[in-house]
Coordinates of C-alpha atoms and ligand atoms in Angstrom, one line a residue:
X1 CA -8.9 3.4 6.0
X2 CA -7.7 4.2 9.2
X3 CA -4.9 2.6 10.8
X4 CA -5.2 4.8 14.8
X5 CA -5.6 2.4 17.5
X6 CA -7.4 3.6 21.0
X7 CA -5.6 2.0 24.0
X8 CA -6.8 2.0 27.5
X9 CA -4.7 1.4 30.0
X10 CA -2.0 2.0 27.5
X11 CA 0.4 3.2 30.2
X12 CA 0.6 0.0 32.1
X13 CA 2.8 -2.9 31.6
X14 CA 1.4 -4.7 29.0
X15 CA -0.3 -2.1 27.4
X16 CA 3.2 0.4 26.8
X17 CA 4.4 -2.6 25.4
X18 CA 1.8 -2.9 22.9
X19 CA 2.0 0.8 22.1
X20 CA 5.7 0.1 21.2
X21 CA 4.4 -3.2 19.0
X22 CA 1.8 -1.0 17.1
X23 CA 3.8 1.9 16.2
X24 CA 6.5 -0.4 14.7
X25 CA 3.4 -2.0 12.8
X26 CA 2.5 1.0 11.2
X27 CA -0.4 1.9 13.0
X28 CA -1.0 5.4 14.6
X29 CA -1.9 5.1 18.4
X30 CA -3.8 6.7 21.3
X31 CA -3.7 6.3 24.5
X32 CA -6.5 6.6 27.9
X33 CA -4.8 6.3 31.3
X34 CA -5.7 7.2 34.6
X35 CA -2.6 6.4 35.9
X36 CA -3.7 4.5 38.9
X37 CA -1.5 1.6 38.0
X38 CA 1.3 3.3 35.4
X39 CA 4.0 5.5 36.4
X40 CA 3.7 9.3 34.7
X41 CA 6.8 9.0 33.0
X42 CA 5.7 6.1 30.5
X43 CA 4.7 8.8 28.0
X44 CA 7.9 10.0 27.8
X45 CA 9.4 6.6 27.8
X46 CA 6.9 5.6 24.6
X47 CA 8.8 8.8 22.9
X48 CA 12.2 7.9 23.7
X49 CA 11.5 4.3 21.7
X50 CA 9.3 5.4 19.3
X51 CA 11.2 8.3 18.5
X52 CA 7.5 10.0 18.2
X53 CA 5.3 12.3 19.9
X54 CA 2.7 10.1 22.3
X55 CA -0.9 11.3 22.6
X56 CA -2.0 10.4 26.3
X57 CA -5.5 11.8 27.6
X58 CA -5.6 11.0 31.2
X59 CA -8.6 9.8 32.6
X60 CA -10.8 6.9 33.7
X61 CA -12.7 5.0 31.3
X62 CA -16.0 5.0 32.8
X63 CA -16.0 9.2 31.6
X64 CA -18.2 8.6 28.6
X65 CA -17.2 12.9 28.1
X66 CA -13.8 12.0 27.7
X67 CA -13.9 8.9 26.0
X68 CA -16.4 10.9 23.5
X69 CA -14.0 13.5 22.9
X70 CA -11.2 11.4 22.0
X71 CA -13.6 9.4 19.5
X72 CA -14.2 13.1 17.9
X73 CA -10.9 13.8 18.2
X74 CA -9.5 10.9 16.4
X75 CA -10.5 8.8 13.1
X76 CA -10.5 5.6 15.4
X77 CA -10.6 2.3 13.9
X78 CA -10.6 -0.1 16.7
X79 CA -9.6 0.1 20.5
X80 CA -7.4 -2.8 22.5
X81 CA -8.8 -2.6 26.2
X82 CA -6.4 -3.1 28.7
X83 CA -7.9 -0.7 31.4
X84 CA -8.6 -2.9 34.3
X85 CA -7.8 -3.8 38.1
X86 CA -5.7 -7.2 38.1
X87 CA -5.3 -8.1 41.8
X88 CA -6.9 -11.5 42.7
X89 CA -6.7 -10.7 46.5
X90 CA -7.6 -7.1 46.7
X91 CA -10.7 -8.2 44.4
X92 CA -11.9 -10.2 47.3
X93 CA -11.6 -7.1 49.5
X94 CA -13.3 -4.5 47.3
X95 CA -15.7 -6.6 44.3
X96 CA -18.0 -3.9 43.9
X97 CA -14.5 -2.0 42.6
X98 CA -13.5 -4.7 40.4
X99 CA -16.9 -4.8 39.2
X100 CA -17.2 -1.2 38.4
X101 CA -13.4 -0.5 36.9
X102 CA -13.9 -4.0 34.9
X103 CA -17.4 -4.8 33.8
X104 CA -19.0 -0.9 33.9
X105 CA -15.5 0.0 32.7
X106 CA -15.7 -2.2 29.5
X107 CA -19.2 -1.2 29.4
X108 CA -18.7 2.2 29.2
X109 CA -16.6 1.8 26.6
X110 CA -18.2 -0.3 24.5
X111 CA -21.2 2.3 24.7
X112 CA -18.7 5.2 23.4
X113 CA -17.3 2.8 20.6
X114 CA -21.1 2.6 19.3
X115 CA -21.9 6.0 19.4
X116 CA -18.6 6.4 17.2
X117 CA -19.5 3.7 15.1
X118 CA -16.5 1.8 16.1
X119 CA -17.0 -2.2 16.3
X120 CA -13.3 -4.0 16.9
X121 CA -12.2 -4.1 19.9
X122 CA -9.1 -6.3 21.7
X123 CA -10.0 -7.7 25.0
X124 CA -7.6 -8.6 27.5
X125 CA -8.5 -11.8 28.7
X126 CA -6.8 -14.1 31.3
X127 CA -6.6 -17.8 31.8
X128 CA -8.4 -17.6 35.0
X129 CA -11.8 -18.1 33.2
X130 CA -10.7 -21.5 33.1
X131 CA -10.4 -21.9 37.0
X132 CA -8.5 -25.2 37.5
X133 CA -8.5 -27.0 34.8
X134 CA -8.8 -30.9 34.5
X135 CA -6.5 -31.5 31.8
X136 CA -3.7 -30.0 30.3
X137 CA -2.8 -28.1 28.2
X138 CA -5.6 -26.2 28.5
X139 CA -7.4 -25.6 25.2
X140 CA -9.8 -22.5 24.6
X141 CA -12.8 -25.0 24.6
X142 CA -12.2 -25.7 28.2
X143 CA -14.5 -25.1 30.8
X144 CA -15.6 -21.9 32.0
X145 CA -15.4 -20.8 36.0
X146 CA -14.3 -18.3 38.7
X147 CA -13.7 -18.6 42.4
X148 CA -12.4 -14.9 43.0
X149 CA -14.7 -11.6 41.5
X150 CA -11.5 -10.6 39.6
X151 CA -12.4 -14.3 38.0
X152 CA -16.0 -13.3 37.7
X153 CA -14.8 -10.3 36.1
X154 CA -13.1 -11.4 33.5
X155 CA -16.0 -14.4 32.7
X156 CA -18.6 -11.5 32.8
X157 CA -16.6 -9.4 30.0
X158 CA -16.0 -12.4 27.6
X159 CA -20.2 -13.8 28.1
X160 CA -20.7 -10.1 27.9
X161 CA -19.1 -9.6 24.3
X162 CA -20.0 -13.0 23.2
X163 CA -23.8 -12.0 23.7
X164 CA -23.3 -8.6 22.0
X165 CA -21.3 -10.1 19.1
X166 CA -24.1 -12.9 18.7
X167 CA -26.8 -10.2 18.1
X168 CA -24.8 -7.5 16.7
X169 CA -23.1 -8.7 13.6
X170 CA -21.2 -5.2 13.4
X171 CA -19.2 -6.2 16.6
X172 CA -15.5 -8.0 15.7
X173 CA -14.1 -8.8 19.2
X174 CA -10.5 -10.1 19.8
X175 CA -10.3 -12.0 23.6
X176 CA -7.0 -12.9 24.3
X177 CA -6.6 -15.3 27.0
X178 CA -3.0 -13.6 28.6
X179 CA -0.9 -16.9 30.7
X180 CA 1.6 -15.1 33.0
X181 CA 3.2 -12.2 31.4
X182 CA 7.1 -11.7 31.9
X183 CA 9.5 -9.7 30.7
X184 CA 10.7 -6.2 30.1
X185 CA 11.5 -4.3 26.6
X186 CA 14.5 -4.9 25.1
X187 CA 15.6 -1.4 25.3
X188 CA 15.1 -1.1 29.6
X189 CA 12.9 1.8 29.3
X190 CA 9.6 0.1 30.1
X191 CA 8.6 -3.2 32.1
X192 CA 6.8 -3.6 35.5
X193 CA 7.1 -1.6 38.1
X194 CA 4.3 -1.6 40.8
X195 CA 4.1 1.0 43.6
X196 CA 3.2 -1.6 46.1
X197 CA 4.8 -4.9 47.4
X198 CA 3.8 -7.2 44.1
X199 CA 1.4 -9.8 44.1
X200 CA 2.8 -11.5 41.1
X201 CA 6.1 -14.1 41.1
X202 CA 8.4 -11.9 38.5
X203 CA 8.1 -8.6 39.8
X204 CA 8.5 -10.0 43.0
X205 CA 11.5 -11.6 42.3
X206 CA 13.3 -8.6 40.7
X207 CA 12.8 -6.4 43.6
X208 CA 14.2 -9.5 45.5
X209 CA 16.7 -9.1 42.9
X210 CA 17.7 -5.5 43.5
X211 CA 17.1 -5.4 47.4
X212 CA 14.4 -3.7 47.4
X213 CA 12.5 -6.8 49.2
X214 CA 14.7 -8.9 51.5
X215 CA 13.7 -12.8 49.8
X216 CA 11.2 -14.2 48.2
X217 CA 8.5 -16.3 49.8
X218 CA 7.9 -19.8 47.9
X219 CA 4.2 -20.6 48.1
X220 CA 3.8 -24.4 49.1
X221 CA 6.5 -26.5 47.8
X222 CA 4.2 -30.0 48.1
X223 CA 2.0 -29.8 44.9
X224 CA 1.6 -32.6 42.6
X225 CA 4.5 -30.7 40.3
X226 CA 8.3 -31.8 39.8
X227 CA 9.8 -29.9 42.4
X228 CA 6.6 -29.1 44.8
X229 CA 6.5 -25.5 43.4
X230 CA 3.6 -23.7 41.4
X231 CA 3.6 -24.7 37.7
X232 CA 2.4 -21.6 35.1
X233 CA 2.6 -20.7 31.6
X234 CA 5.0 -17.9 31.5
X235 CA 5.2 -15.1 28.3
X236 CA 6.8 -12.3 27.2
X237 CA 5.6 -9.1 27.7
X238 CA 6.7 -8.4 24.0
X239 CA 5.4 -11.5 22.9
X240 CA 1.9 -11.4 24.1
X241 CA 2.2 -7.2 22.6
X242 CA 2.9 -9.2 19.4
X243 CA -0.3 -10.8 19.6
X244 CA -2.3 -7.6 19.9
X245 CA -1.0 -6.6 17.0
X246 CA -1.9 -9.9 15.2
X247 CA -5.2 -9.9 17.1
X248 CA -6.0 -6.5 15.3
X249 CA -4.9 -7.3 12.2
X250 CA -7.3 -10.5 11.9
X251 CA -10.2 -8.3 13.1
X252 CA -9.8 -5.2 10.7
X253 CA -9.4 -7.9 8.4
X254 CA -11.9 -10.3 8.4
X255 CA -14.5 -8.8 10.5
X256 CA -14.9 -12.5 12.7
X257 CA -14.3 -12.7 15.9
X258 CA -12.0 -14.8 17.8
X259 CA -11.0 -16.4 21.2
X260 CA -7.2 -17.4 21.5
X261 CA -4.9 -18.3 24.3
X262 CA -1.6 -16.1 24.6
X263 CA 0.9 -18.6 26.0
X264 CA 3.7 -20.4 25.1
X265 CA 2.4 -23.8 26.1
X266 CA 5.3 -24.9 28.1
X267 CA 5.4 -24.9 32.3
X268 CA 7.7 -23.2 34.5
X269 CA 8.0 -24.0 38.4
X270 CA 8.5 -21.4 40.8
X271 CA 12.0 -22.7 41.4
X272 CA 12.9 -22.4 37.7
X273 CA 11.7 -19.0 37.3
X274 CA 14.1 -18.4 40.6
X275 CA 17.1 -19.9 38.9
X276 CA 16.6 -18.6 35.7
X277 CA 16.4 -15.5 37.1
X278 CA 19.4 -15.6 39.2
X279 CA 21.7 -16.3 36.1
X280 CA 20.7 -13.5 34.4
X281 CA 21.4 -11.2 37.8
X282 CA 24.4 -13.4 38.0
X283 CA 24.3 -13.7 42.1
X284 CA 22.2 -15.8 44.5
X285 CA 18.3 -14.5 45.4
X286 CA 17.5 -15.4 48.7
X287 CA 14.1 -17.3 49.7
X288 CA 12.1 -19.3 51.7
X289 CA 9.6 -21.8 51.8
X290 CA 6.1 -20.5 52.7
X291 CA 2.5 -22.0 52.9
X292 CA 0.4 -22.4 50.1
X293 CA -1.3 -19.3 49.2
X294 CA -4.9 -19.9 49.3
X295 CA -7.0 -19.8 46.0
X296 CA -3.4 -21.4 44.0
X297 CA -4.0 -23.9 41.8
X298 CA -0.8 -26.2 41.3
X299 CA -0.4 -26.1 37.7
X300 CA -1.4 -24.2 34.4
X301 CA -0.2 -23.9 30.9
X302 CA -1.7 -23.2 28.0
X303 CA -2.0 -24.8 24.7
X304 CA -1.3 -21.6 22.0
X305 CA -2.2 -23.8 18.6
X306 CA -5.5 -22.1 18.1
X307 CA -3.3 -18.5 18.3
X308 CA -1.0 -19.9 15.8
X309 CA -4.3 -21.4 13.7
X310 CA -6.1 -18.3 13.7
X311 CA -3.7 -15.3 14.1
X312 CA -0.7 -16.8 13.1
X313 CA 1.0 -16.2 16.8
X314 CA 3.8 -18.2 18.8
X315 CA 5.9 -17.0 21.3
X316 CA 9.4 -16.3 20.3
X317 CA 11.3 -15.4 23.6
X318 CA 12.0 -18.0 26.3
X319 CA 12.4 -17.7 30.0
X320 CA 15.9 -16.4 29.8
X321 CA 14.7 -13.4 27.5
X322 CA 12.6 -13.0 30.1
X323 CA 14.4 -12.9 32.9
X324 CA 17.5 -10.9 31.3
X325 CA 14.8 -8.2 30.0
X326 CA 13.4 -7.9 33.2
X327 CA 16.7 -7.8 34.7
X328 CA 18.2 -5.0 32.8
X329 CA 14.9 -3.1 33.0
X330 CA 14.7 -3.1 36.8
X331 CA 18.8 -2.5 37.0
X332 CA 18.2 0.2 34.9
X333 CA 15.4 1.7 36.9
X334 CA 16.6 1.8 40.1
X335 CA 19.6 3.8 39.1
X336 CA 17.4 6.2 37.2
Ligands
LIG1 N1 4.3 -17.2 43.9 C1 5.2 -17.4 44.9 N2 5.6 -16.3 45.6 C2 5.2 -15.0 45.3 C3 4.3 -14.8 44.3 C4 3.9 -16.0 43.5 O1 5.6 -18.5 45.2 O2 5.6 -14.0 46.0 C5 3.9 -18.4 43.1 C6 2.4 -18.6 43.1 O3 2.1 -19.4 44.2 C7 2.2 -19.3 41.8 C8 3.3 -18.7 40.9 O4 4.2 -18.1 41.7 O5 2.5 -20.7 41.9 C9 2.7 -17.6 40.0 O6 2.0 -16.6 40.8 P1 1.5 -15.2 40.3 O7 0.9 -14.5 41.4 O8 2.7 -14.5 39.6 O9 0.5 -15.6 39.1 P2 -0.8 -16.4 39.2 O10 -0.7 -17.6 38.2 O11 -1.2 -16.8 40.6 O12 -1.9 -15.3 38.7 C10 -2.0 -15.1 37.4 C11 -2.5 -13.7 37.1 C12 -3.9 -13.4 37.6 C13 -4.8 -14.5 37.2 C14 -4.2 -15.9 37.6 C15 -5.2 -17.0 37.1 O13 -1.6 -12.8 37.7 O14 -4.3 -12.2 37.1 O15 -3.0 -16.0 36.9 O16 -4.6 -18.1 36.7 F1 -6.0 -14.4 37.8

């Protein structure tokens, strides 16, 4: 049977990392990337750890042409689908893009999958289908909402493969509910690395952490949380690629679909990520209380029994993996 793997989105941050996971796992991968969010040297990167040739097509997925040609190209046996936009603010400025890269996009390729006759797909899922939850640790049988259209993006996908898989028995779908990925590859050569000002805490952070941003800006330190700060459930990148692989496994293997959280099921504060990062830079990051952002919730963490249940998944790297990884990656980058 095959064992070649169709990424999208395989380029970006978590999806590079997965590459990395699935090649050690034996499989054979390929890769879609339009390189909107990814930096053109992640090919070469993939080679470097691999020690293998990477095959990239660059593109978008909503080119059925392209995504056509690849499916003739390869003997695909399943695809993971990371190709998405991830911004919660800038999908309150532009929804009808979110809606088009996210929903059309997963459409699109759900539509080339059947023409193949491919029917396993990974979908990465995030824990903001479960809005703010009342109780914690959240549990995958939680409540369902959104309050942002990146939100409603992400609810529309999963209803959207639920329905198909619920009238289609030849669907296997994999939707992995991603916490707050962290981290960078043990190696240095991959991690994140966004062309803008980040949105997200880590990145943030390590460009605080290498100058490139003067301090960080604490977002409300009043919330109903230890120290004030924002509580989340933060995982390593490698981890949560570890998952995809599991995720793929279970589907080529038993055909049934599943819904799992990828989290670690312990809470971090803002100010503990801060720390934590500053003793693996081994100096001071400077910051400052700000407001609240709007649209924060105060605290989220998942609980990752049903991963462990189902897939067999639990985190192994903790938050100073995660900090030292991401650490030596961004070091590494800027002298590069
Ligand atoms: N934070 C700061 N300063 C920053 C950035 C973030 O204090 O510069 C705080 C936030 O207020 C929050 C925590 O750090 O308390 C984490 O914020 P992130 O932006 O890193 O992550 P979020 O939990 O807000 O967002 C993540 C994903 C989204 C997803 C959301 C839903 O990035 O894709 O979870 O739960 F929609």
């Amino acid at each position: 049977m095959s064992k070649t793997i169709l990424l999208t989105g395989g380029a970006g941050f978590i999806g590079s990392h997965t590459y990395v996971e699935l090649m050690a796992a034996g499989y054979e991968v390929v890769i879609i990337d339009d390189f909107s969010n990814a930096h053109r040297d992640v090919p070469d990167r993939l080679e470097v750890i691999t020690g293998g040739k990477v095959t990239c097509y660059e593109g978008d997925v909503l080119d059925g042409s392209l995504l056509d040609r690849i499916f003739a190209e390869h003997d695909i046996a399943a695809a993971v689908h990371f190709a998405a936009r991830k911004a919660v603010g800038e999908s309150t400025e532009i929804p009808l893009e979110y809606m088009q890269a996210n929903i059309a996009g997963l459409y699109s390729l759900l539509a080339a999958m059947k023409r193949a006759g491919v029917f396993t797909l990974v979908f990465s899922s995030s824990c903001t289908v479960y809005g703010d939850p009342d109780s914690l640790p959240v549990t995958e049988e939680a409540p369902r909402s959104f309050s942002h259209p990146y939100g409603f993006t992400k609810l529309t996908c999963e209803q959207s493969l639920e329905q198909i898989a619920l009238h289609d028995p030849r669907w296997a779908f994999g939707i992995l509910r991603y916490f707050n990925p962290a981290g960078a590859h043990a190696t240095g050569l991959i991690g994140e690395d966004p062309n803008d000002i980040p949105n997200n805490l880590m990145p943030y952070i390590s460009k605080v952490a290498t100058g490139e941003l003067e301090r960080l800006g604490v977002f409300g330190n009043d919330y109903p949380t230890p120290d004030g700060t924002g509580v989340r459930d933060y995982i390593h990148v490698t981890d949560l690629a570890q998952g995809h692989v599991l995720s793929l496994k279970a589907l080529l293997d038993s055909g049934d679909s599943h819904t799992v959280n990828l989290g670690t099921g312990r809470g971090y504060s803002v100010l503990d990520m801060l720390q934590a990062y500053e003793r693996a830079c081994g100096f001071d990051l400077p910051h400052e209380i700000l407001p609240r952002r709007p649209g924060d919730i105060a605290e989220v963490y998942g609980d990752p029994s049903k991963a462990q249940d189902v897939l067999g998944f639990r985190a192994q790297l903790g938050l100073d993996d995660m900090c030292a990884s991401s650490w030596n990656w961004i070091s590494r980058r800027k002298n590069t």
